[in-house]
Amino acid sequence: KRKRRRTSHDEQILLDSFFRKNHFPNAALRQILSADTGMSARAVQIWFQNRRQAERKKKSK
């Protein structure tokens, strides 16, 4: 089992800025983000899934 990895502050800022523009990045954009952050494309995809879920949860309250 892999150890869980937290996103750094700089990665968080970069991912959040892209999230504000586009909640559903395509594969090409995920690849660019993975290269910029050092995360895998799959980790970027999961990050966006979790962030969308957090948005929905925040709106429902």
C-alpha positions as YAML, in Angstrom:
chain: A
units: angstrom
residues:
- id: 1
  name: LYS
  ca: [0.00, 0.00, 0.00]
- id: 2
  name: ARG
  ca: [1.26, 3.44, -0.90]
- id: 3
  name: LYS
  ca: [1.75, 6.13, 1.69]
- id: 4
  name: ARG
  ca: [-0.67, 9.03, 1.37]
- id: 5
  name: ARG
  ca: [0.83, 12.20, -0.07]
- id: 6
  name: ARG
  ca: [-0.30, 15.70, 0.87]
- id: 7
  name: THR
  ca: [-0.20, 18.47, -1.71]
- id: 8
  name: SER
  ca: [2.27, 21.25, -0.99]
- id: 9
  name: HIS
  ca: [1.16, 24.85, -0.61]
- id: 10
  name: ASP
  ca: [2.45, 25.75, -4.10]
- id: 11
  name: GLU
  ca: [0.69, 22.76, -5.68]
- id: 12
  name: GLN
  ca: [-2.51, 23.69, -3.87]
- id: 13
  name: ILE
  ca: [-2.39, 27.26, -5.20]
- id: 14
  name: LEU
  ca: [-1.76, 26.05, -8.77]
- id: 15
  name: LEU
  ca: [-4.51, 23.42, -8.68]
- id: 16
  name: ASP
  ca: [-6.99, 25.83, -7.09]
- id: 17
  name: SER
  ca: [-6.32, 28.47, -9.74]
- id: 18
  name: PHE
  ca: [-7.05, 25.94, -12.50]
- id: 19
  name: PHE
  ca: [-10.10, 24.66, -10.61]
- id: 20
  name: ARG
  ca: [-11.63, 28.16, -10.53]
- id: 21
  name: LYS
  ca: [-11.43, 28.28, -14.35]
- id: 22
  name: ASN
  ca: [-12.42, 24.69, -15.12]
- id: 23
  name: HIS
  ca: [-13.91, 22.08, -12.77]
- id: 24
  name: PHE
  ca: [-13.48, 19.27, -15.33]
- id: 25
  name: PRO
  ca: [-10.00, 19.33, -16.92]
- id: 26
  name: ASN
  ca: [-9.44, 17.10, -19.94]
- id: 27
  name: ALA
  ca: [-6.62, 14.57, -20.18]
- id: 28
  name: ALA
  ca: [-4.24, 17.03, -21.86]
- id: 29
  name: LEU
  ca: [-4.70, 19.63, -19.12]
- id: 30
  name: ARG
  ca: [-4.32, 16.97, -16.42]
- id: 31
  name: GLN
  ca: [-1.04, 15.94, -18.06]
- id: 32
  name: ILE
  ca: [0.19, 19.55, -18.01]
- id: 33
  name: LEU
  ca: [-0.82, 19.93, -14.36]
- id: 34
  name: SER
  ca: [0.89, 16.68, -13.44]
- id: 35
  name: ALA
  ca: [4.12, 17.88, -15.06]
- id: 36
  name: ASP
  ca: [3.89, 21.24, -13.26]
- id: 37
  name: THR
  ca: [3.11, 19.76, -9.84]
- id: 38
  name: GLY
  ca: [5.10, 16.53, -9.94]
- id: 39
  name: MET
  ca: [1.93, 14.55, -9.19]
- id: 40
  name: SER
  ca: [0.74, 11.74, -11.44]
- id: 41
  name: ALA
  ca: [-2.08, 12.49, -13.88]
- id: 42
  name: ARG
  ca: [-4.25, 10.08, -11.88]
- id: 43
  name: ALA
  ca: [-3.48, 11.97, -8.64]
- id: 44
  name: VAL
  ca: [-4.49, 15.22, -10.35]
- id: 45
  name: GLN
  ca: [-7.73, 13.59, -11.50]
- id: 46
  name: ILE
  ca: [-8.48, 12.38, -7.96]
- id: 47
  name: TRP
  ca: [-7.65, 15.84, -6.57]
- id: 48
  name: PHE
  ca: [-10.25, 17.40, -8.91]
- id: 49
  name: GLN
  ca: [-12.83, 14.75, -7.96]
- id: 50
  name: ASN
  ca: [-12.28, 15.46, -4.27]
- id: 51
  name: ARG
  ca: [-12.38, 19.23, -4.82]
- id: 52
  name: ARG
  ca: [-15.69, 19.00, -6.72]
- id: 53
  name: GLN
  ca: [-17.11, 16.88, -3.91]
- id: 54
  name: ALA
  ca: [-16.01, 19.47, -1.35]
- id: 55
  name: GLU
  ca: [-17.69, 22.22, -3.42]
- id: 56
  name: ARG
  ca: [-20.96, 20.28, -3.50]
- id: 57
  name: LYS
  ca: [-20.77, 19.64, 0.22]
- id: 58
  name: LYS
  ca: [-20.09, 23.33, 0.92]
- id: 59
  name: LYS
  ca: [-23.03, 24.45, -1.27]
- id: 60
  name: SER
  ca: [-25.47, 22.05, 0.39]
- id: 61
  name: LYS
  ca: [-24.88, 23.57, 3.83]
...
